[in-house]
Coordinates of C-alpha atoms and ligand atoms in Angstrom, one line a residue:
X1 CA -10.1 -214.7 222.4
X2 CA -12.3 -217.8 220.9
X3 CA -11.7 -221.3 221.9
X4 CA -12.5 -225.0 221.1
X5 CA -15.8 -225.5 222.1
X6 CA -17.0 -222.3 219.9
X7 CA -16.6 -225.4 217.0
X8 CA -18.7 -227.7 218.6
X9 CA -22.5 -227.0 219.5
X10 CA -23.8 -229.4 222.6
X11 CA -25.9 -232.0 219.8
X12 CA -22.5 -232.7 218.0
X13 CA -21.7 -236.1 219.0
X14 CA -19.3 -237.9 217.3
X15 CA -16.5 -235.7 215.5
X16 CA -13.6 -237.3 212.9
X17 CA -10.6 -235.5 212.7
X18 CA -8.3 -236.9 208.8
X19 CA -6.0 -235.6 206.7
X20 CA -6.6 -233.6 203.4
X21 CA -2.3 -234.3 202.7
X22 CA 0.0 -237.3 202.2
X23 CA -0.6 -237.6 206.0
X24 CA 2.3 -235.9 208.4
X25 CA -0.2 -233.3 209.9
X26 CA 0.4 -233.0 213.7
X27 CA -3.0 -235.1 214.4
X28 CA -1.8 -235.6 216.9
X29 CA -2.0 -233.1 218.8
X30 CA -5.1 -231.7 218.1
X31 CA -6.7 -235.0 218.6
X32 CA -5.3 -235.3 221.6
X33 CA -6.3 -231.5 222.6
X34 CA -10.3 -232.8 221.9
X35 CA -9.5 -236.3 223.6
X36 CA -8.2 -233.9 226.1
X37 CA -11.3 -231.4 226.7
X38 CA -14.5 -232.9 225.1
X39 CA -13.5 -236.6 224.5
X40 CA -15.4 -240.0 226.6
X41 CA -14.5 -242.4 223.7
X42 CA -11.2 -241.8 221.3
X43 CA -10.9 -244.9 218.4
X44 CA -8.4 -245.0 215.0
X45 CA -9.8 -247.3 212.2
X46 CA -7.3 -247.6 210.0
X47 CA -3.4 -248.2 209.0
X48 CA -1.1 -249.7 211.5
X49 CA 2.1 -248.9 212.2
X50 CA 3.1 -247.3 209.8
X51 CA 1.3 -244.1 211.0
X52 CA 3.3 -242.5 213.9
X53 CA 1.0 -239.8 215.6
X54 CA 3.7 -237.0 217.5
X55 CA 2.3 -235.8 221.7
X56 CA 3.2 -233.7 223.8
X57 CA 2.4 -233.6 227.6
X58 CA 4.5 -231.8 230.2
X59 CA 7.1 -231.2 228.1
X60 CA 7.0 -234.7 226.9
X61 CA 7.0 -236.3 223.7
X62 CA 5.6 -239.2 223.5
X63 CA 5.5 -241.7 219.9
X64 CA 3.1 -244.0 219.6
X65 CA 2.4 -245.7 216.5
X66 CA -0.9 -248.3 217.1
X67 CA -1.9 -247.2 220.6
X68 CA -4.9 -244.0 219.7
X69 CA -2.3 -241.1 220.3
X70 CA -4.6 -239.8 223.5
X71 CA -4.3 -242.9 225.4
X72 CA -2.3 -241.1 227.7
X73 CA -5.4 -239.9 229.6
X74 CA -6.9 -243.2 230.1
X75 CA -6.4 -242.0 234.3
X76 CA -9.6 -239.5 233.5
X77 CA -12.0 -243.1 232.4
X78 CA -11.9 -242.5 228.3
X79 CA -11.9 -245.3 226.1
X80 CA -9.2 -245.7 224.1
X81 CA -10.4 -248.1 220.5
X82 CA -7.9 -249.8 218.2
X83 CA -11.1 -250.4 215.5
X84 CA -11.0 -253.3 213.6
X85 CA -10.9 -251.1 210.1
X86 CA -7.1 -251.8 211.9
X87 CA -3.9 -254.2 211.0
X88 CA -2.2 -255.3 214.1
X89 CA 1.5 -256.4 214.7
X90 CA 1.3 -257.5 217.7
X91 CA 5.2 -256.6 218.8
X92 CA 4.4 -253.0 217.9
X93 CA 1.6 -253.1 219.9
X94 CA 2.9 -255.4 223.4
X95 CA 6.4 -253.1 222.7
X96 CA 4.0 -249.7 223.3
X97 CA 1.3 -250.8 225.9
X98 CA 4.7 -251.8 228.4
X99 CA 6.6 -248.6 228.2
X100 CA 3.8 -246.8 229.1
X101 CA 2.7 -249.1 232.1
X102 CA 6.2 -248.8 233.1
X103 CA 5.4 -245.4 233.3
X104 CA 2.7 -245.9 235.5
X105 CA 0.1 -245.4 233.1
X106 CA -3.4 -248.2 233.4
X107 CA -4.4 -248.7 230.2
X108 CA -6.7 -249.9 232.0
X109 CA -9.8 -248.6 229.0
X110 CA -7.3 -249.6 226.3
X111 CA -10.2 -251.6 223.8
X112 CA -9.1 -253.5 221.1
X113 CA -11.3 -254.8 218.5
X114 CA -11.6 -258.5 218.3
X115 CA -11.7 -257.8 214.2
X116 CA -9.1 -255.9 213.7
X117 CA -6.9 -257.7 211.7
X118 CA -2.9 -259.9 212.6
X119 CA -0.1 -258.6 210.9
X120 CA 2.4 -262.1 210.9
X121 CA 6.2 -261.8 210.6
X122 CA 5.3 -263.2 207.2
X123 CA 3.2 -260.1 206.2
X124 CA 6.5 -257.6 207.1
X125 CA 8.4 -259.9 205.1
X126 CA 6.9 -260.0 201.5
X127 CA 6.9 -256.1 202.3
X128 CA 10.6 -256.1 202.4
X129 CA 11.8 -258.0 199.5
X130 CA 8.7 -256.9 197.4
X131 CA 10.5 -252.9 198.1
X132 CA 13.9 -254.7 198.1
X133 CA 13.4 -255.9 194.7
X134 CA 11.0 -253.5 193.3
X135 CA 13.6 -251.6 190.1
X136 CA 15.7 -254.8 189.9
X137 CA 12.8 -256.4 188.6
X138 CA 10.2 -254.2 187.2
X139 CA 8.5 -254.0 190.4
X140 CA 7.2 -251.1 191.1
X141 CA 8.8 -249.0 194.3
X142 CA 5.7 -247.3 197.2
X143 CA 8.5 -246.5 200.0
X144 CA 6.4 -248.0 202.4
X145 CA 7.5 -248.1 205.8
X146 CA 8.3 -251.9 205.6
X147 CA 5.6 -252.4 208.3
X148 CA 3.2 -255.6 206.6
X149 CA 0.5 -252.9 205.8
X150 CA -0.3 -254.1 202.3
X151 CA 0.3 -258.0 202.6
X152 CA -1.6 -257.6 205.5
X153 CA -4.7 -256.0 203.8
X154 CA -4.5 -258.3 200.9
X155 CA -4.6 -261.5 203.0
X156 CA -8.1 -259.8 204.3
X157 CA -9.5 -259.6 201.2
X158 CA -8.3 -262.6 200.3
X159 CA -10.2 -264.9 203.0
X160 CA -7.0 -266.4 204.4
X161 CA -6.2 -263.4 206.9
X162 CA -6.1 -264.0 210.5
X163 CA -8.2 -261.4 213.1
X164 CA -7.4 -261.0 217.1
X165 CA -9.9 -263.0 218.1
X166 CA -8.3 -265.5 216.2
X167 CA -6.0 -265.1 219.4
X168 CA -8.8 -266.0 221.9
X169 CA -9.0 -269.3 219.6
X170 CA -5.7 -271.8 219.6
X171 CA -7.1 -274.6 218.1
X172 CA -8.6 -272.2 215.6
X173 CA -5.4 -269.3 215.6
X174 CA -2.7 -272.8 215.3
X175 CA -4.5 -274.5 212.1
X176 CA -5.1 -270.6 210.2
X177 CA -1.5 -270.3 211.3
X178 CA -0.3 -274.0 209.3
X179 CA -2.8 -272.6 206.4
X180 CA -1.5 -269.6 206.1
X181 CA 1.8 -270.6 206.3
X182 CA 1.6 -273.4 203.2
X183 CA 0.8 -270.3 201.3
X184 CA 3.8 -268.2 202.6
X185 CA 5.6 -271.0 201.6
X186 CA 4.7 -271.4 197.8
X187 CA 4.6 -267.9 197.4
X188 CA 7.5 -268.0 198.5
X189 CA 9.9 -270.3 196.2
X190 CA 12.1 -269.6 194.7
X191 CA 13.3 -266.0 196.8
X192 CA 17.0 -265.7 197.6
X193 CA 17.0 -266.9 201.1
X194 CA 19.9 -264.6 201.9
X195 CA 17.9 -262.3 201.4
X196 CA 14.9 -263.5 203.7
X197 CA 16.6 -263.8 206.7
X198 CA 18.6 -260.9 206.3
X199 CA 15.0 -260.0 206.3
X200 CA 14.1 -262.0 209.1
X201 CA 17.2 -260.8 211.1
X202 CA 16.2 -257.0 211.8
X203 CA 14.9 -256.2 214.9
X204 CA 11.1 -255.5 214.2
X205 CA 11.2 -259.1 213.3
X206 CA 12.9 -260.6 216.3
X207 CA 16.4 -260.4 215.4
X208 CA 15.6 -263.5 212.7
X209 CA 13.8 -265.9 215.7
X210 CA 11.1 -266.9 212.8
X211 CA 13.6 -267.4 209.9
X212 CA 14.2 -271.6 209.3
X213 CA 17.0 -272.7 207.1
X214 CA 14.8 -276.3 205.3
X215 CA 11.1 -274.1 205.6
X216 CA 12.0 -270.9 205.3
X217 CA 9.7 -269.9 208.6
X218 CA 9.6 -272.1 211.2
X219 CA 6.0 -272.6 212.7
X220 CA 6.7 -273.4 216.2
X221 CA 8.6 -270.2 216.4
X222 CA 6.1 -267.8 215.0
X223 CA 2.6 -270.0 217.0
X224 CA 4.9 -270.3 220.2
X225 CA 5.8 -266.4 220.2
X226 CA 2.1 -265.8 218.6
X227 CA 0.5 -267.5 221.9
X228 CA 2.4 -265.7 223.8
X229 CA 0.9 -261.8 222.9
X230 CA -1.9 -263.3 222.5
X231 CA -1.8 -263.6 226.6
X232 CA -0.9 -260.5 227.2
X233 CA -3.4 -258.7 224.5
X234 CA -6.1 -260.7 226.0
X235 CA -8.2 -258.4 228.0
X236 CA -8.1 -255.8 225.8
X237 CA -9.8 -257.5 222.9
X238 CA -13.7 -256.7 222.9
X239 CA -16.5 -256.2 220.3
X240 CA -15.7 -252.9 220.0
X241 CA -18.1 -252.1 217.2
X242 CA -21.1 -253.4 218.9
X243 CA -19.6 -250.9 221.5
X244 CA -19.5 -248.2 219.2
X245 CA -22.9 -248.0 217.6
X246 CA -24.7 -248.2 221.1
X247 CA -22.9 -245.6 222.4
X248 CA -22.9 -243.5 219.4
X249 CA -25.2 -240.4 219.6
X250 CA -25.2 -240.6 223.5
X251 CA -21.6 -240.2 223.9
X252 CA -18.7 -238.3 222.4
X253 CA -16.6 -239.9 220.7
X254 CA -13.4 -238.6 218.2
X255 CA -12.4 -241.1 215.9
X256 CA -8.9 -240.1 214.8
X257 CA -8.1 -241.1 211.7
X258 CA -4.3 -242.3 209.8
X259 CA -2.0 -241.1 207.5
X260 CA -4.0 -238.4 204.7
X261 CA -6.5 -238.6 202.2
X262 CA -4.0 -238.6 199.3
X263 CA -3.0 -241.6 200.5
X264 CA -6.1 -243.9 200.0
X265 CA -6.2 -246.6 198.8
X266 CA -9.5 -245.6 197.4
X267 CA -9.1 -242.0 196.8
X268 CA -5.4 -241.5 197.5
X269 CA -2.1 -240.5 194.5
X270 CA -2.6 -244.0 193.7
X271 CA -0.7 -246.4 193.4
X272 CA 1.3 -245.0 195.4
X273 CA -1.2 -245.4 198.5
X274 CA -1.2 -247.0 201.4
X275 CA -3.8 -250.3 202.0
X276 CA -6.4 -248.5 204.1
X277 CA -8.9 -245.9 202.8
X278 CA -7.9 -243.0 205.5
X279 CA -10.7 -240.8 204.9
X280 CA -14.3 -240.6 207.2
X281 CA -16.1 -243.1 205.6
X282 CA -13.0 -245.3 206.0
X283 CA -12.0 -244.6 209.4
X284 CA -16.3 -244.3 210.1
X285 CA -15.9 -248.3 208.8
X286 CA -13.4 -248.8 210.5
X287 CA -14.8 -248.8 213.9
X288 CA -17.9 -250.3 213.3
X289 CA -19.6 -246.8 212.5
X290 CA -21.8 -244.9 209.6
X291 CA -20.3 -241.7 207.8
X292 CA -23.4 -240.4 208.6
X293 CA -22.4 -240.7 212.7
X294 CA -19.6 -237.7 212.0
X295 CA -21.3 -234.3 213.1
X296 CA -18.1 -232.5 212.6
X297 CA -15.2 -233.4 209.8
X298 CA -12.0 -231.5 210.3
X299 CA -9.6 -232.1 208.1
X300 CA -6.0 -231.0 209.0
X301 CA -3.3 -229.4 206.6
X302 CA 0.0 -228.0 206.7
X303 CA -0.7 -224.3 206.3
X304 CA 1.0 -223.7 203.0
X305 CA 3.1 -226.5 202.8
X306 CA 2.9 -230.2 202.0
X307 CA 5.3 -233.4 202.3
X308 CA 5.0 -236.4 201.5
X309 CA 7.3 -239.5 202.9
X310 CA 7.8 -242.8 199.9
X311 CA 8.2 -242.4 196.2
X312 CA 5.5 -240.5 193.9
X313 CA 4.4 -237.8 192.2
X314 CA 4.5 -234.4 194.0
X315 CA 3.9 -231.5 191.6
X316 CA 4.9 -228.4 194.2
X317 CA 8.0 -230.1 195.6
X318 CA 10.9 -227.6 196.6
X319 CA 14.1 -229.8 194.3
X320 CA 11.7 -231.3 192.5
X321 CA 14.0 -234.6 191.6
X322 CA 16.8 -233.7 192.9
X323 CA 14.9 -233.6 196.1
X324 CA 12.7 -237.0 195.5
X325 CA 15.6 -238.7 195.0
X326 CA 17.5 -237.2 198.1
X327 CA 15.0 -237.9 200.8
X328 CA 14.8 -241.7 199.4
X329 CA 17.6 -242.2 202.9
X330 CA 17.1 -241.8 205.8
X331 CA 19.8 -240.4 208.2
X332 CA 19.9 -236.8 206.3
X333 CA 19.1 -235.0 209.9
X334 CA 22.5 -234.4 211.4
X335 CA 24.1 -233.8 207.1
X336 CA 21.0 -231.0 206.9
X337 CA 21.9 -229.8 210.2
X338 CA 24.8 -228.6 209.5
X339 CA 23.4 -227.1 206.1
X340 CA 21.4 -225.0 207.5
X341 CA 23.5 -224.1 210.8
X342 CA 26.2 -223.0 208.6
X343 CA 23.6 -221.0 206.1
X344 CA 24.0 -223.4 203.0
X345 CA 20.6 -224.0 203.3
X346 CA 18.3 -221.3 203.9
X347 CA 14.3 -220.7 203.9
X348 CA 15.1 -218.4 201.6
X349 CA 17.5 -219.8 199.1
X350 CA 17.7 -218.6 195.8
X351 CA 17.5 -222.7 194.9
X352 CA 14.1 -224.6 196.3
X353 CA 16.1 -228.0 196.8
X354 CA 18.4 -226.3 199.6
X355 CA 14.4 -223.8 200.3
X356 CA 12.9 -227.0 200.9
X357 CA 16.1 -228.3 203.4
X358 CA 16.0 -225.7 205.7
X359 CA 12.2 -226.0 206.0
X360 CA 12.7 -229.7 206.9
X361 CA 14.9 -228.5 209.5
X362 CA 12.5 -225.9 210.9
X363 CA 9.7 -227.6 211.2
X364 CA 11.5 -231.3 211.9
X365 CA 10.2 -232.8 209.1
X366 CA 11.5 -236.3 208.9
X367 CA 9.4 -239.2 209.5
X368 CA 8.7 -240.6 213.3
X369 CA 8.0 -244.0 211.7
X370 CA 11.5 -244.6 209.2
X371 CA 13.6 -241.8 209.8
X372 CA 13.1 -240.8 206.6
X373 CA 13.4 -236.9 205.3
X374 CA 9.5 -235.6 204.6
X375 CA 9.6 -234.1 200.5
X376 CA 9.1 -230.9 201.2
X377 CA 6.6 -228.7 198.4
X378 CA 4.7 -225.1 198.2
X379 CA 0.5 -226.2 199.4
X380 CA -1.4 -227.8 196.3
X381 CA -4.9 -226.1 196.0
X382 CA -5.0 -228.9 192.7
X383 CA -4.9 -232.1 195.5
X384 CA -6.7 -229.8 197.9
X385 CA -9.8 -229.9 195.8
X386 CA -9.6 -233.3 195.1
X387 CA -9.5 -233.8 198.5
X388 CA -12.8 -231.9 199.2
X389 CA -14.3 -233.9 196.9
X390 CA -15.2 -236.3 198.9
X391 CA -14.4 -234.3 202.3
X392 CA -15.8 -231.8 204.3
X393 CA -14.2 -228.8 204.1
X394 CA -13.5 -227.5 207.7
X395 CA -9.6 -227.6 208.0
X396 CA -7.5 -226.9 210.5
X397 CA -3.7 -225.3 209.6
X398 CA -0.9 -226.3 211.0
X399 CA 2.8 -225.5 211.2
X400 CA 2.4 -221.9 210.3
X401 CA 4.9 -220.6 212.2
X402 CA 8.4 -222.3 210.9
X403 CA 7.2 -219.9 207.7
X404 CA 7.5 -216.8 209.3
X405 CA 10.7 -215.2 207.4
X406 CA 10.0 -217.1 204.5
X407 CA 10.4 -213.6 201.7
X408 CA 7.7 -214.8 198.9
X409 CA 5.0 -218.1 200.0
X410 CA 4.0 -219.7 197.4
X411 CA 0.8 -220.9 196.0
X412 CA -0.6 -223.8 192.9
X413 CA -3.6 -223.2 192.1
X414 CA -3.4 -224.9 188.9
X415 CA -2.0 -227.3 187.0
X416 CA -0.1 -226.9 182.7
X417 CA -0.8 -230.4 182.0
X418 CA 1.9 -231.4 179.6
X419 CA 2.2 -235.2 179.2
X420 CA 0.3 -237.1 175.6
X421 CA -3.6 -236.9 175.9
X422 CA -5.0 -238.2 179.0
X423 CA -8.7 -239.5 178.9
X424 CA -10.6 -239.7 182.6
X425 CA -14.2 -241.3 181.2
X426 CA -15.7 -239.1 178.8
X427 CA -13.1 -236.0 179.4
X428 CA -9.7 -235.8 177.1
X429 CA -6.8 -234.0 178.8
X430 CA -3.9 -232.9 176.1
X431 CA -0.4 -230.8 176.4
X432 CA -0.8 -227.1 177.6
X433 CA -4.4 -227.6 179.5
X434 CA -4.7 -225.7 182.4
X435 CA -6.6 -227.9 185.7
X436 CA -8.0 -226.5 188.7
X437 CA -8.3 -229.9 190.4
X438 CA -6.3 -232.7 190.4
X439 CA -6.6 -236.6 189.1
X440 CA -6.0 -239.0 191.9
X441 CA -3.6 -240.9 189.7
X442 CA 0.0 -241.4 189.5
X443 CA 0.2 -241.6 185.6
X444 CA -0.9 -238.6 184.3
X445 CA 0.3 -236.1 188.2
X446 CA 3.9 -236.9 187.3
X447 CA 3.6 -234.9 184.1
X448 CA 1.4 -231.5 186.1
X449 CA 3.5 -228.3 185.7
X450 CA 2.7 -226.5 189.3
X451 CA 1.2 -222.9 188.1
X452 CA 2.2 -221.0 191.4
X453 CA 0.2 -217.1 192.7
X454 CA 2.9 -215.7 195.0
X455 CA 2.4 -213.6 198.2
X456 CA 4.9 -211.6 200.4
X457 CA 5.6 -213.5 203.1
X458 CA 5.8 -212.7 206.4
X459 CA 8.5 -211.5 209.9
X460 CA 6.8 -211.7 212.5
X461 CA 7.3 -214.8 214.9
X462 CA 3.9 -216.1 215.4
X463 CA 4.8 -218.6 217.7
X464 CA 2.9 -216.5 220.6
X465 CA -0.4 -215.3 218.7
X466 CA -3.5 -216.6 219.8
X467 CA -6.2 -214.1 218.0
X468 CA -6.9 -215.0 214.6
X469 CA -6.7 -210.8 214.5
X470 CA -3.6 -210.3 216.1
X471 CA -2.0 -212.7 212.7
X472 CA 0.1 -210.8 210.3
X473 CA -2.1 -208.9 207.6
X474 CA -0.1 -210.4 205.0
X475 CA -0.4 -214.6 205.9
X476 CA -4.6 -213.8 207.0
X477 CA -4.2 -212.7 202.7
X478 CA -3.5 -216.3 201.9
X479 CA -5.6 -217.7 204.3
X480 CA -8.5 -215.8 202.4
X481 CA -6.9 -216.5 199.0
X482 CA -7.3 -220.3 200.1
X483 CA -10.9 -219.6 201.1
X484 CA -11.4 -218.1 198.0
X485 CA -10.2 -220.6 195.9
X486 CA -11.2 -223.7 197.3
X487 CA -14.5 -223.1 199.7
X488 CA -12.3 -224.1 202.6
X489 CA -13.8 -223.1 205.8
X490 CA -10.4 -222.6 208.1
X491 CA -11.4 -223.4 211.7
X492 CA -7.8 -223.4 213.4
X493 CA -4.7 -222.3 212.6
X494 CA -1.7 -224.0 214.7
X495 CA 1.6 -222.0 215.5
X496 CA 3.6 -224.5 217.6
X497 CA 3.2 -228.0 219.0
X498 CA 2.0 -227.2 222.0
X499 CA -1.6 -227.3 222.6
X500 CA -2.2 -224.2 223.9
X501 CA -0.3 -222.8 220.4
X502 CA -3.7 -222.8 219.1
X503 CA -5.9 -220.5 217.5
X504 CA -9.4 -220.7 217.3
X505 CA -11.1 -218.5 214.3
Ligands
IMP1 P1 2.8 -248.3 203.7 O1 1.9 -247.9 204.4 O2 4.1 -248.5 204.6 O3 2.9 -249.4 203.3 O4 3.4 -247.5 203.0 C1 2.6 -246.6 201.1 C2 3.4 -245.6 201.4 O5 2.3 -244.7 202.3 C3 4.3 -245.1 201.1 O6 4.6 -243.9 200.3 C4 4.7 -244.9 202.9 O7 5.6 -243.5 203.1 C5 3.5 -243.9 203.6 N1 2.6 -243.9 204.5 C6 2.3 -244.9 205.5 N2 2.1 -244.2 206.9 C7 2.7 -243.2 206.4 C8 2.3 -242.1 208.1 O8 1.8 -241.9 208.7 N3 2.3 -240.9 207.4 C9 3.1 -240.7 206.1 N4 3.7 -241.6 204.7 C10 2.9 -242.5 205.2

């Protein structure tokens, strides 16, 4: 039986674990595993508390949004870093830190980049205002997590954002906040004050403490609250970029991706993306390293299915538009479980919408950040080939165990285009054309019909399998097809949430 050590040579010093789909592929399990068995330093470099990493330690489930998922191993002297490309909402981070301290973790080895971007309540307000008005006012609803991610990054590229280091310099911080609020108040003029109050009343925004009837945002409260957070975070704020550069090539460094390739601002299914570059180059830059420092890149995909939260085209979705509409609402879990246990939704339902519900229930596919049902679909090779244009082909396949018992497994090998002529640089794509590689533009993808190859599934429960040769033949045939079609190197297969439920190929 191969072990993880068979994947890594002694020369490898930096490993990156990213996702090649729309996120939620179970990175936490692998980051945690590699952190525990190999890494000295673990660093996050992109995204913010829009991410949710679930880690199981001693049968206890932990969900983190900002802390690197390896934080639970801090007793082993491993250093955990939140890098400069990350956006930080101090409330979330302080809550996570306090919770872990209460559980007896020391957090002595946590470092937060002084260049990480600071999310303010105003960013969350702007995010939620935009989303709640989109649709009503013709804007584009993205289905964001409502964590203020885009407004924080926008503020940064607009050259008036704040960074963690500002929290350590009170005068600079106050000056920047005052300037920020002057700008925000102008941009919020004309918005319904009642709606603003409602949004700010949310517990994520500390139940209305930032609202001001006269000034929209209460400047004094914002400053005093953030200075309180500054005190709590001060011991962790460091020049992590310089530290990581000094360690590159010497210590074992694990870079932990957030979200996924198809959500990348640069390569994802635009505009239904997040605002950071979730690929390896983005991740490396987000911790102050060069992409060339990365010796091994592991990209995760779900085994033979995909999931997506939020809006946007998803060609292989089980149940198409009906599923998209259904998954907009959180709080579906109990009803879906009932549909599943009563047998109305079954993994072999002829209605793909119901089949999607059954797979969602078995795979526990509900957002760890928003609780929304994740839209479920078959594995889409055109999108994977697109991801492979800019990423390595070493794959970790997760959640294969949830498809046991599905009689027919479909894999989308190409699209048939159904829309009006679409120009892609010098190429002209017209109705009826068959494409093997996706174009990451939502305007194009919405008109793509998936073409499927259908494989017989497998009956066996594979959650106890530890050796590749013991996987059912039908499953291995699909893995071979994946390799033939995309050049993927299937390196690791996950057959359950626990660390030991892993097969190294
Ligand atoms: P934002 O990152 O909150 O701005 O959301 C932009 C898009 O990315 C939305 O479709 C979100 O549902 C999606 N998204 C953001 N973070 C995650 C994640 O960790 N997993 C899956 N989808 C995410």
